[in-house]
Amino acid sequence: MEPKSYAETWNRLLSDRRVRQVGDEVELVARAAEADGRSPFEIDYERVVFASPFRRLARKTQVHPFAEVDHIHNRLTHSLEVASVGLSLAKRVGAFLVARGDLTPAQADAVCWIVQAAGLAHDIGNPAYGHSGEQAIQSWAEGRRDQLDGDPVWTDFRVFDGNAQAFRLLARSDTRPTAYFRFTLASLGALVKHPRLASSFAEDPEGERKLAAFTSEEVLFRRIWQEMGLVRADGTFMRHPLSFLTEAADDICYRILDFEDAVTLDIFPHDEIAELFRTLLPPADRAQSAGMTLQWLRARAIHDLIRAFSEQFEAHYGDIMSGAFSGELKDLLEGETRAAFAEIKARYAVLFANHRKVIAEIGSYGQFALILDHYHGFLQAMPAEGGAPALADMTALHRHLVQLAWGPDFYAANRGRPRAWWAHAVLDFVSGMTDDYLNTLAHRLGK
């Protein structure tokens, strides 16, 4: 029986449209081709490369905050590596799809740019201190539930997620200073690993907190997913097939490189991690690995994992395209590779318990809380329906907070916005801070 062709499906999935917001209306628009020959997906990639939020990732924690060794990974170097591994995965899968007749060679080239752009931007919404920063923001909101009104925006604080923040920054055209991103629909699809909305948490407080979009972007998300044909008949959302490649690139990079860093920082012995990397290799590579450096083993492990992940994508391609597969490609790994990945996961308990990391992350809770408390007072002074007071009529403290986060021109231009809009502007500012800036600002505000 001839395998089903998904050529028409890919035509929708590789949409180069962008979002334009006019008031509360969401429009999807396509731009004419650039005179210099760049595709919309190359432009997505380049917009990230030159963006200040991307540069700030250089001072945001990957795993080890305030590491004293300069070549320890931060979020920026991690993102560059994810984009690189994503390109390798996309080339393999693209060749497979061209051979099937599902993609043209030009579309396969587009897939490479899309996955690179998504890989480069996948952590752009992460706050200082990584996942601990997410938890610190969530903890602040949970601890002040009695002070927060019933606006859905507070659900977004309670389930704050760097993935949803990244979608917000990359999709919206009215955020500051990232309105220029306006990713194509295809690149947004490749970015989203968990197609879940914050509003679903309001209905199920014990549910999964990994999100695609906050309540502020729900209409926008639904429109984009509908356009790409990723909404099932029952209204639930499917994953974009390329998101499995972005996720796999992330998995490969952090599970290998976090442990290379751990050896550098003397958290694990060299020989122990070398042997762990060796178990990721197929027999032919393992046979020539004796005496090789940890860097050689790391490089070879990444190479072999790229092959293993792409093979699983191809083997389960029909289920991925139909939406029947909703897990992760790493769940499909086999034999010793699967066992080694599980062992790496188990060792994260030791990695995350490192005392320097724990001390820094405990401190981050108070730092986030101090800053958010100041801005919560500012938000309480904002009318719920919009029409904020002139800057000159605000308290001196609130004027200073406006100056710190946005400046008077931005405030004057957006005075008509409702409180919920300003609440997300606060989240944009606070989650955009680097580890250093958060630490410094909290100390100064606390004096």
Tab-separated table of C-alpha atoms in Angstrom:
chain	number	residue	atom	x	y	z
A	1	MET	CA	0.000	0.000	0.000
A	2	GLU	CA	1.428	3.379	-1.054
A	3	PRO	CA	2.164	5.611	1.975
A	4	LYS	CA	-0.124	8.601	2.385
A	5	SER	CA	1.158	11.882	0.987
A	6	TYR	CA	1.172	14.863	3.325
A	7	ALA	CA	2.221	17.420	0.705
A	8	GLU	CA	-0.959	19.493	1.130
A	9	THR	CA	-0.677	19.335	4.902
A	10	TRP	CA	2.881	20.692	4.714
A	11	ASN	CA	1.706	23.566	2.515
A	12	ARG	CA	-0.347	24.771	5.503
A	13	LEU	CA	2.269	23.898	8.102
A	14	LEU	CA	4.947	25.938	6.328
A	15	SER	CA	2.900	29.133	6.355
A	16	ASP	CA	5.021	32.266	5.986
A	17	ARG	CA	2.261	34.573	7.185
A	18	ARG	CA	2.749	36.842	10.176
A	19	VAL	CA	0.331	38.190	12.774
A	20	ARG	CA	-0.860	41.769	12.687
A	21	GLN	CA	-3.066	43.092	15.471
A	22	VAL	CA	-5.441	45.973	14.881
A	23	GLY	CA	-7.178	46.698	18.167
A	24	ASP	CA	-8.696	43.398	19.264
A	25	GLU	CA	-8.658	41.984	15.737
A	26	VAL	CA	-6.036	39.453	14.639
A	27	GLU	CA	-5.031	39.440	10.983
A	28	LEU	CA	-2.637	37.099	9.218
A	29	VAL	CA	-0.644	38.798	6.495
A	30	ALA	CA	1.986	37.710	3.987
A	31	ARG	CA	4.770	40.038	2.929
A	32	ALA	CA	6.238	40.269	-0.538
A	33	ALA	CA	9.575	38.527	-1.039
A	34	GLU	CA	12.612	40.523	0.022
A	35	ALA	CA	14.614	42.053	-2.832
A	36	ASP	CA	17.789	40.453	-1.470
A	37	GLY	CA	16.308	36.984	-1.828
A	38	ARG	CA	15.915	36.175	1.865
A	39	SER	CA	12.971	33.988	2.758
A	40	PRO	CA	10.562	34.929	5.579
A	41	PHE	CA	12.079	32.110	7.634
A	42	GLU	CA	15.617	33.414	7.215
A	43	ILE	CA	14.286	36.752	8.416
A	44	ASP	CA	12.838	35.045	11.530
A	45	TYR	CA	16.297	33.681	12.300
A	46	GLU	CA	18.036	37.000	11.716
A	47	ARG	CA	15.555	38.947	13.832
A	48	VAL	CA	16.528	36.777	16.788
A	49	VAL	CA	20.270	37.083	16.142
A	50	PHE	CA	20.152	40.871	16.323
A	51	ALA	CA	17.645	41.193	19.183
A	52	SER	CA	18.516	42.572	22.612
A	53	PRO	CA	16.417	39.895	24.421
A	54	PHE	CA	18.587	37.292	22.691
A	55	ARG	CA	21.801	39.026	23.758
A	56	ARG	CA	20.525	39.159	27.335
A	57	LEU	CA	20.467	35.360	27.370
A	58	ALA	CA	24.254	35.580	27.772
A	59	ARG	CA	23.624	36.667	31.366
A	60	LYS	CA	20.846	34.220	32.176
A	61	THR	CA	21.365	30.891	33.903
A	62	GLN	CA	21.358	27.666	31.934
A	63	VAL	CA	22.005	25.412	34.961
A	64	HIS	CA	24.812	27.010	36.982
A	65	PRO	CA	24.124	30.609	38.128
A	66	PHE	CA	27.083	32.986	38.443
A	67	ALA	CA	29.573	30.323	37.354
A	68	GLU	CA	33.155	31.480	37.826
A	69	VAL	CA	34.368	29.570	34.747
A	70	ASP	CA	33.813	31.664	31.633
A	71	HIS	CA	33.043	28.834	29.222
A	72	ILE	CA	30.202	27.337	31.298
A	73	HIS	CA	26.987	27.426	29.301
A	74	ASN	CA	24.503	30.239	29.617
A	75	ARG	CA	21.142	30.504	27.865
A	76	LEU	CA	22.665	32.183	24.822
A	77	THR	CA	25.372	29.591	24.137
A	78	HIS	CA	22.833	26.847	24.803
A	79	SER	CA	20.421	28.416	22.290
A	80	LEU	CA	23.134	28.649	19.628
A	81	GLU	CA	23.892	24.965	20.101
A	82	VAL	CA	20.212	24.018	19.952
A	83	ALA	CA	19.892	25.896	16.651
A	84	SER	CA	22.940	24.049	15.306
A	85	VAL	CA	21.688	20.601	16.316
A	86	GLY	CA	18.222	21.552	15.061
A	87	LEU	CA	19.697	22.306	11.644
A	88	SER	CA	21.318	18.859	11.503
A	89	LEU	CA	18.033	17.183	12.442
A	90	ALA	CA	16.109	19.307	9.918
A	91	LYS	CA	18.507	18.389	7.103
A	92	ARG	CA	18.059	14.684	7.766
A	93	VAL	CA	14.289	14.884	8.077
A	94	GLY	CA	14.038	17.267	5.125
A	95	ALA	CA	15.839	14.778	2.879
A	96	PHE	CA	13.448	12.057	4.057
A	97	LEU	CA	10.415	14.232	3.264
A	98	VAL	CA	11.737	15.165	-0.189
A	99	ALA	CA	12.306	11.472	-0.938
A	100	ARG	CA	8.706	10.760	0.095
A	101	GLY	CA	7.430	13.521	-2.174
A	102	ASP	CA	5.932	15.459	0.729
A	103	LEU	CA	8.280	18.429	0.345
A	104	THR	CA	10.009	20.148	-2.537
A	105	PRO	CA	13.740	20.859	-2.164
A	106	ALA	CA	12.877	24.536	-1.587
A	107	GLN	CA	10.480	23.579	1.221
A	108	ALA	CA	13.135	21.331	2.754
A	109	ASP	CA	15.470	24.336	2.808
A	110	ALA	CA	12.698	26.334	4.497
A	111	VAL	CA	12.380	23.611	7.153
A	112	CYS	CA	16.072	24.087	8.000
A	113	TRP	CA	15.601	27.822	8.580
A	114	ILE	CA	12.368	27.311	10.546
A	115	VAL	CA	13.909	24.815	12.976
A	116	GLN	CA	17.020	26.962	13.380
A	117	ALA	CA	14.902	30.036	14.154
A	118	ALA	CA	12.814	28.123	16.680
A	119	GLY	CA	15.915	26.627	18.290
A	120	LEU	CA	17.599	29.991	18.543
A	121	ALA	CA	14.506	31.574	20.137
A	122	HIS	CA	13.190	28.723	22.263
A	123	ASP	CA	14.503	30.173	25.569
A	124	ILE	CA	13.996	33.855	24.780
A	125	GLY	CA	11.113	34.085	27.272
A	126	ASN	CA	12.962	32.443	30.151
A	127	PRO	CA	13.450	34.640	33.232
A	128	ALA	CA	16.601	35.002	35.293
A	129	TYR	CA	17.663	31.803	37.092
A	130	GLY	CA	15.849	29.608	34.549
A	131	HIS	CA	13.196	27.279	35.907
A	132	SER	CA	13.730	28.603	39.427
A	133	GLY	CA	12.801	32.038	38.111
A	134	GLU	CA	9.566	30.623	36.702
A	135	GLN	CA	8.793	29.043	40.057
A	136	ALA	CA	9.643	32.261	41.912
A	137	ILE	CA	7.106	34.227	39.841
A	138	GLN	CA	4.495	31.503	40.338
A	139	SER	CA	5.212	31.431	44.073
A	140	TRP	CA	4.820	35.204	44.355
A	141	ALA	CA	1.391	35.060	42.708
A	142	GLU	CA	0.231	32.084	44.781
A	143	GLY	CA	1.264	33.817	47.992
A	144	ARG	CA	-0.778	36.915	47.165
A	145	ARG	CA	-3.939	35.383	45.788
A	146	ASP	CA	-6.052	37.176	48.377
A	147	GLN	CA	-4.659	40.520	47.138
A	148	LEU	CA	-5.210	39.833	43.434
A	149	ASP	CA	-8.518	40.456	41.714
A	150	GLY	CA	-10.312	37.881	39.573
A	151	ASP	CA	-8.893	39.044	36.253
A	152	PRO	CA	-7.613	36.086	34.187
A	153	VAL	CA	-4.250	37.836	33.907
A	154	TRP	CA	-3.405	36.641	37.420
A	155	THR	CA	-3.745	33.065	36.198
A	156	ASP	CA	-0.885	33.908	33.842
A	157	PHE	CA	1.250	34.968	36.822
A	158	ARG	CA	0.350	31.817	38.754
A	159	VAL	CA	1.362	29.542	35.880
A	160	PHE	CA	4.117	31.740	34.450
A	161	ASP	CA	6.079	29.737	31.904
A	162	GLY	CA	9.070	30.779	29.818
A	163	ASN	CA	7.659	28.942	26.798
A	164	ALA	CA	4.440	30.964	26.874
A	165	GLN	CA	6.451	34.148	27.407
A	166	ALA	CA	8.546	33.305	24.335
A	167	PHE	CA	5.385	32.814	22.259
A	168	ARG	CA	4.104	36.171	23.485
A	169	LEU	CA	7.296	38.029	22.579
A	170	LEU	CA	7.668	36.358	19.193
A	171	ALA	CA	4.032	36.538	18.062
A	172	ARG	CA	2.615	39.866	19.228
A	173	SER	CA	3.047	43.143	17.403
A	174	ASP	CA	2.405	45.434	20.390
A	175	THR	CA	5.026	44.361	22.935
A	176	ARG	CA	8.034	46.480	23.722
A	177	PRO	CA	10.808	46.272	22.678
A	178	THR	CA	10.125	43.045	20.738
A	179	ALA	CA	7.247	43.973	18.442
A	180	TYR	CA	9.525	43.590	15.435
A	181	PHE	CA	9.848	39.802	15.858
A	182	ARG	CA	6.405	38.864	14.533
A	183	PHE	CA	7.543	35.320	13.703
A	184	THR	CA	5.994	33.483	10.785
A	185	LEU	CA	3.313	30.980	11.685
A	186	ALA	CA	5.581	28.064	10.763
A	187	SER	CA	8.369	29.221	13.088
A	188	LEU	CA	5.873	29.749	15.912
A	189	GLY	CA	4.596	26.224	15.314
A	190	ALA	CA	8.106	24.791	15.503
A	191	LEU	CA	8.648	26.704	18.767
A	192	VAL	CA	5.649	25.355	20.722
A	193	LYS	CA	6.330	22.107	22.584
A	194	HIS	CA	3.233	22.083	24.799
A	195	PRO	CA	0.098	23.273	22.928
A	196	ARG	CA	-1.765	24.064	26.143
A	197	LEU	CA	-3.400	27.319	27.223
A	198	ALA	CA	-3.181	29.054	30.593
A	199	SER	CA	-6.981	29.132	30.734
A	200	SER	CA	-6.978	25.330	30.961
A	201	PHE	CA	-5.118	25.644	34.263
A	202	ALA	CA	-7.909	27.846	35.621
A	203	GLU	CA	-10.264	24.920	34.970
A	204	ASP	CA	-7.819	22.307	36.300
A	205	PRO	CA	-5.578	23.842	39.013
A	206	GLU	CA	-3.663	20.604	39.459
A	207	GLY	CA	-2.989	20.231	35.736
A	208	GLU	CA	0.249	20.492	33.793
A	209	ARG	CA	1.804	23.956	33.955
A	210	LYS	CA	3.843	23.745	30.758
A	211	LEU	CA	2.079	26.114	28.387
A	212	ALA	CA	1.974	27.445	24.862
A	213	ALA	CA	0.200	30.724	25.535
A	214	PHE	CA	-1.099	32.958	28.309
A	215	THR	CA	-4.696	34.150	28.454
A	216	SER	CA	-3.471	37.374	26.816
A	217	GLU	CA	-2.468	35.439	23.677
A	218	GLU	CA	-5.254	32.838	23.626
A	219	VAL	CA	-7.214	34.364	20.739
A	220	LEU	CA	-4.013	34.826	18.777
A	221	PHE	CA	-2.868	31.238	19.453
A	222	ARG	CA	-6.213	29.747	18.417
A	223	ARG	CA	-6.188	31.727	15.177
A	224	ILE	CA	-2.656	30.611	14.293
A	225	TRP	CA	-3.303	26.950	15.099
A	226	GLN	CA	-6.521	26.986	13.079
A	227	GLU	CA	-4.688	28.482	10.097
A	228	MET	CA	-2.093	25.687	10.140
A	229	GLY	CA	-4.695	22.919	10.513
A	230	LEU	CA	-3.542	21.958	14.003
A	231	VAL	CA	-6.932	22.001	15.762
A	232	ARG	CA	-8.683	18.647	16.082
A	233	ALA	CA	-12.417	18.179	15.599
A	234	ASP	CA	-12.898	18.145	19.389
A	235	GLY	CA	-11.130	21.515	19.732
A	236	THR	CA	-7.877	20.169	21.194
A	237	PHE	CA	-4.537	21.205	19.735
A	238	MET	CA	-1.964	19.153	17.850
A	239	ARG	CA	1.764	19.768	17.858
A	240	HIS	CA	3.440	21.136	14.752
A	241	PRO	CA	5.643	18.287	13.427
A	242	LEU	CA	8.750	20.482	13.418
A	243	SER	CA	8.336	21.161	17.137
A	244	PHE	CA	9.487	17.584	17.750
A	245	LEU	CA	12.801	18.460	16.085
A	246	THR	CA	13.240	21.660	18.107
A	247	GLU	CA	12.477	19.756	21.291
A	248	ALA	CA	14.867	16.937	20.330
A	249	ALA	CA	17.665	19.443	19.672
A	250	ASP	CA	17.060	20.964	23.112
A	251	ASP	CA	17.053	17.533	24.758
A	252	ILE	CA	20.301	16.510	23.074
A	253	CYS	CA	22.107	19.724	23.976
A	254	TYR	CA	21.177	20.104	27.605
A	255	ARG	CA	21.431	16.429	28.495
A	256	ILE	CA	24.956	16.214	27.136
A	257	LEU	CA	26.425	19.667	27.648
A	258	ASP	CA	25.067	20.271	31.153
A	259	PHE	CA	27.149	17.303	32.278
A	260	GLU	CA	30.264	18.435	30.461
A	261	ASP	CA	29.877	21.670	32.456
A	262	ALA	CA	29.384	19.645	35.643
A	263	VAL	CA	32.766	17.970	35.124
A	264	THR	CA	34.401	21.382	34.625
A	265	LEU	CA	32.864	22.544	37.915
A	266	ASP	CA	33.970	19.344	39.752
A	267	ILE	CA	30.393	18.266	40.454
A	268	PHE	CA	30.992	14.889	38.752
A	269	PRO	CA	34.270	13.009	38.139
A	270	HIS	CA	35.574	13.092	34.563
A	271	ASP	CA	35.738	9.313	34.138
A	272	GLU	CA	32.205	8.818	35.392
A	273	ILE	CA	30.697	11.171	32.792
A	274	ALA	CA	33.012	9.891	30.062
A	275	GLU	CA	31.671	6.390	30.647
A	276	LEU	CA	28.104	7.703	30.612
A	277	PHE	CA	28.710	9.410	27.252
A	278	ARG	CA	30.311	6.222	25.952
A	279	THR	CA	27.097	4.274	26.596
A	280	LEU	CA	25.277	6.627	24.208
A	281	LEU	CA	27.467	5.483	21.317
A	282	PRO	CA	26.692	2.573	18.993
A	283	PRO	CA	29.146	-0.353	19.128
A	284	ALA	CA	31.255	0.852	16.163
A	285	ASP	CA	31.880	4.239	17.768
A	286	ARG	CA	32.332	2.800	21.224
A	287	ALA	CA	35.084	0.517	19.956
A	288	GLN	CA	37.232	3.485	18.908
A	289	SER	CA	36.432	5.625	21.946
A	290	ALA	CA	39.120	4.282	24.305
A	291	GLY	CA	41.421	7.060	25.422
A	292	MET	CA	39.407	9.765	23.688
A	293	THR	CA	38.764	13.076	25.429
A	294	LEU	CA	35.458	14.032	26.988
A	295	GLN	CA	35.028	16.593	24.193
A	296	TRP	CA	35.405	13.863	21.543
A	297	LEU	CA	32.892	11.679	23.351
A	298	ARG	CA	30.482	14.616	23.648
A	299	ALA	CA	30.738	15.419	19.938
A	300	ARG	CA	30.289	11.793	18.933
A	301	ALA	CA	27.344	11.345	21.303
A	302	ILE	CA	25.590	14.379	19.804
A	303	HIS	CA	26.228	13.081	16.272
A	304	ASP	CA	24.799	9.663	17.082
A	305	LEU	CA	21.818	11.094	18.953
A	306	ILE	CA	20.937	13.256	15.947
A	307	ARG	CA	20.815	10.096	13.863
A	308	ALA	CA	18.754	8.219	16.491
A	309	PHE	CA	16.200	11.026	16.917
A	310	SER	CA	15.767	11.579	13.185
A	311	GLU	CA	15.253	7.848	12.661
A	312	GLN	CA	12.481	7.849	15.273
A	313	PHE	CA	10.820	10.839	13.593
A	314	GLU	CA	10.833	8.948	10.311
A	315	ALA	CA	9.621	5.692	11.895
A	316	HIS	CA	6.656	7.429	13.558
A	317	TYR	CA	6.045	10.002	10.851
A	318	GLY	CA	2.432	8.986	10.142
A	319	ASP	CA	1.440	9.266	13.800
A	320	ILE	CA	3.245	12.614	14.139
A	321	MET	CA	1.453	14.048	11.116
A	322	SER	CA	-1.965	12.777	12.174
A	323	GLY	CA	-1.581	14.030	15.749
A	324	ALA	CA	-1.789	10.500	17.156
A	325	PHE	CA	1.685	10.845	18.693
A	326	SER	CA	1.774	13.406	21.476
A	327	GLY	CA	4.820	12.287	23.450
A	328	GLU	CA	8.455	13.198	22.851
A	329	LEU	CA	10.975	11.633	20.486
A	330	LYS	CA	13.251	10.762	23.402
A	331	ASP	CA	10.476	8.475	24.676
A	332	LEU	CA	11.032	6.365	21.554
A	333	LEU	CA	14.776	5.816	21.988
A	334	GLU	CA	15.762	2.179	22.264
A	335	GLY	CA	18.242	-0.099	24.019
A	336	GLU	CA	21.339	1.334	25.644
A	337	THR	CA	20.659	4.812	24.270
A	338	ARG	CA	17.326	4.894	26.078
A	339	ALA	CA	18.925	3.563	29.282
A	340	ALA	CA	21.718	6.145	29.116
A	341	PHE	CA	19.213	8.970	28.639
A	342	ALA	CA	17.304	7.722	31.686
A	343	GLU	CA	20.538	7.615	33.705
A	344	ILE	CA	21.337	11.190	32.709
A	345	LYS	CA	17.889	12.275	33.857
A	346	ALA	CA	18.406	10.560	37.213
A	347	ARG	CA	21.711	12.364	37.735
A	348	TYR	CA	20.018	15.755	37.432
A	349	ALA	CA	18.951	15.329	41.062
A	350	VAL	CA	22.624	15.643	42.031
A	351	LEU	CA	23.221	18.476	39.578
A	352	PHE	CA	20.284	20.534	40.839
A	353	ALA	CA	21.259	19.919	44.474
A	354	ASN	CA	24.667	21.569	44.073
A	355	HIS	CA	24.924	23.960	47.014
A	356	ARG	CA	26.021	27.022	45.007
A	357	LYS	CA	23.065	26.603	42.684
A	358	VAL	CA	20.621	26.030	45.546
A	359	ILE	CA	21.784	29.117	47.486
A	360	ALA	CA	21.457	31.379	44.434
A	361	GLU	CA	18.012	30.034	43.565
A	362	ILE	CA	16.678	30.379	47.112
A	363	GLY	CA	17.741	34.010	46.998
A	364	SER	CA	15.945	34.543	43.695
A	365	TYR	CA	12.528	34.010	45.327
A	366	GLY	CA	12.976	37.061	47.523
A	367	GLN	CA	14.436	39.091	44.675
A	368	PHE	CA	11.508	38.450	42.337
A	369	ALA	CA	9.012	39.042	45.160
A	370	LEU	CA	10.542	42.391	46.101
A	371	ILE	CA	10.400	43.716	42.539
A	372	LEU	CA	6.940	42.296	41.812
A	373	ASP	CA	5.570	43.791	45.039
A	374	HIS	CA	6.652	47.238	43.882
A	375	TYR	CA	5.012	46.784	40.487
A	376	HIS	CA	1.883	45.260	41.999
A	377	GLY	CA	1.405	48.551	43.840
A	378	PHE	CA	1.779	50.345	40.505
A	379	LEU	CA	-0.831	48.050	38.902
A	380	GLN	CA	-3.310	48.691	41.688
A	381	ALA	CA	-3.176	52.387	40.741
A	382	MET	CA	-4.096	51.551	37.127
A	383	PRO	CA	-7.849	51.598	36.272
A	384	ALA	CA	-9.097	48.125	35.327
A	385	GLU	CA	-10.687	49.340	32.081
A	386	GLY	CA	-7.927	51.744	31.056
A	387	GLY	CA	-7.411	55.478	31.205
A	388	ALA	CA	-4.406	55.618	33.505
A	389	PRO	CA	-3.514	58.875	35.249
A	390	ALA	CA	-0.980	61.202	33.686
A	391	LEU	CA	2.544	60.515	34.814
A	392	ALA	CA	2.669	63.851	36.644
A	393	ASP	CA	-0.364	62.819	38.723
A	394	MET	CA	1.194	59.564	39.940
A	395	THR	CA	3.166	59.100	43.135
A	396	ALA	CA	6.896	59.642	42.918
A	397	LEU	CA	7.515	55.916	43.417
A	398	HIS	CA	5.230	54.940	40.544
A	399	ARG	CA	6.809	57.534	38.265
A	400	HIS	CA	10.195	56.017	39.022
A	401	LEU	CA	8.900	52.505	38.300
A	402	VAL	CA	7.545	53.666	34.929
A	403	GLN	CA	10.866	55.304	34.108
A	404	LEU	CA	12.763	52.175	35.089
A	405	ALA	CA	10.695	49.769	33.009
A	406	TRP	CA	9.422	51.706	29.987
A	407	GLY	CA	10.041	55.450	30.006
A	408	PRO	CA	7.512	58.294	29.867
A	409	ASP	CA	6.869	58.163	26.102
A	410	PHE	CA	5.816	54.524	26.198
A	411	TYR	CA	3.604	55.190	29.212
A	412	ALA	CA	1.932	58.178	27.555
A	413	ALA	CA	1.302	56.200	24.361
A	414	ASN	CA	-0.361	53.356	26.271
A	415	ARG	CA	-2.307	55.140	29.014
A	416	GLY	CA	-5.561	53.935	27.512
A	417	ARG	CA	-4.635	50.279	27.982
A	418	PRO	CA	-6.446	48.238	30.659
A	419	ARG	CA	-4.761	47.024	33.821
A	420	ALA	CA	-4.411	43.472	32.435
A	421	TRP	CA	-2.338	44.788	29.529
A	422	TRP	CA	-0.050	46.623	31.944
A	423	ALA	CA	0.243	43.507	34.102
A	424	HIS	CA	1.770	41.670	31.155
A	425	ALA	CA	4.000	44.649	30.441
A	426	VAL	CA	5.301	44.152	33.991
A	427	LEU	CA	5.894	40.457	33.279
A	428	ASP	CA	7.736	41.372	30.079
A	429	PHE	CA	10.023	43.679	32.046
A	430	VAL	CA	10.646	41.411	35.025
A	431	SER	CA	11.115	38.196	33.039
A	432	GLY	CA	13.465	40.014	30.670
A	433	MET	CA	15.963	40.829	33.434
A	434	THR	CA	19.299	39.050	33.494
A	435	ASP	CA	20.531	37.263	36.620
A	436	ASP	CA	22.904	40.148	37.347
A	437	TYR	CA	20.342	42.884	36.821
A	438	LEU	CA	17.683	41.160	38.936
A	439	ASN	CA	20.199	40.638	41.721
A	440	THR	CA	21.441	44.253	41.595
A	441	LEU	CA	17.990	45.841	41.328
A	442	ALA	CA	16.560	43.761	44.178
A	443	HIS	CA	19.424	44.762	46.445
A	444	ARG	CA	18.953	48.434	45.641
A	445	LEU	CA	15.184	48.345	46.062
A	446	GLY	CA	15.588	46.518	49.322
A	447	LYS	CA	17.732	49.203	50.920
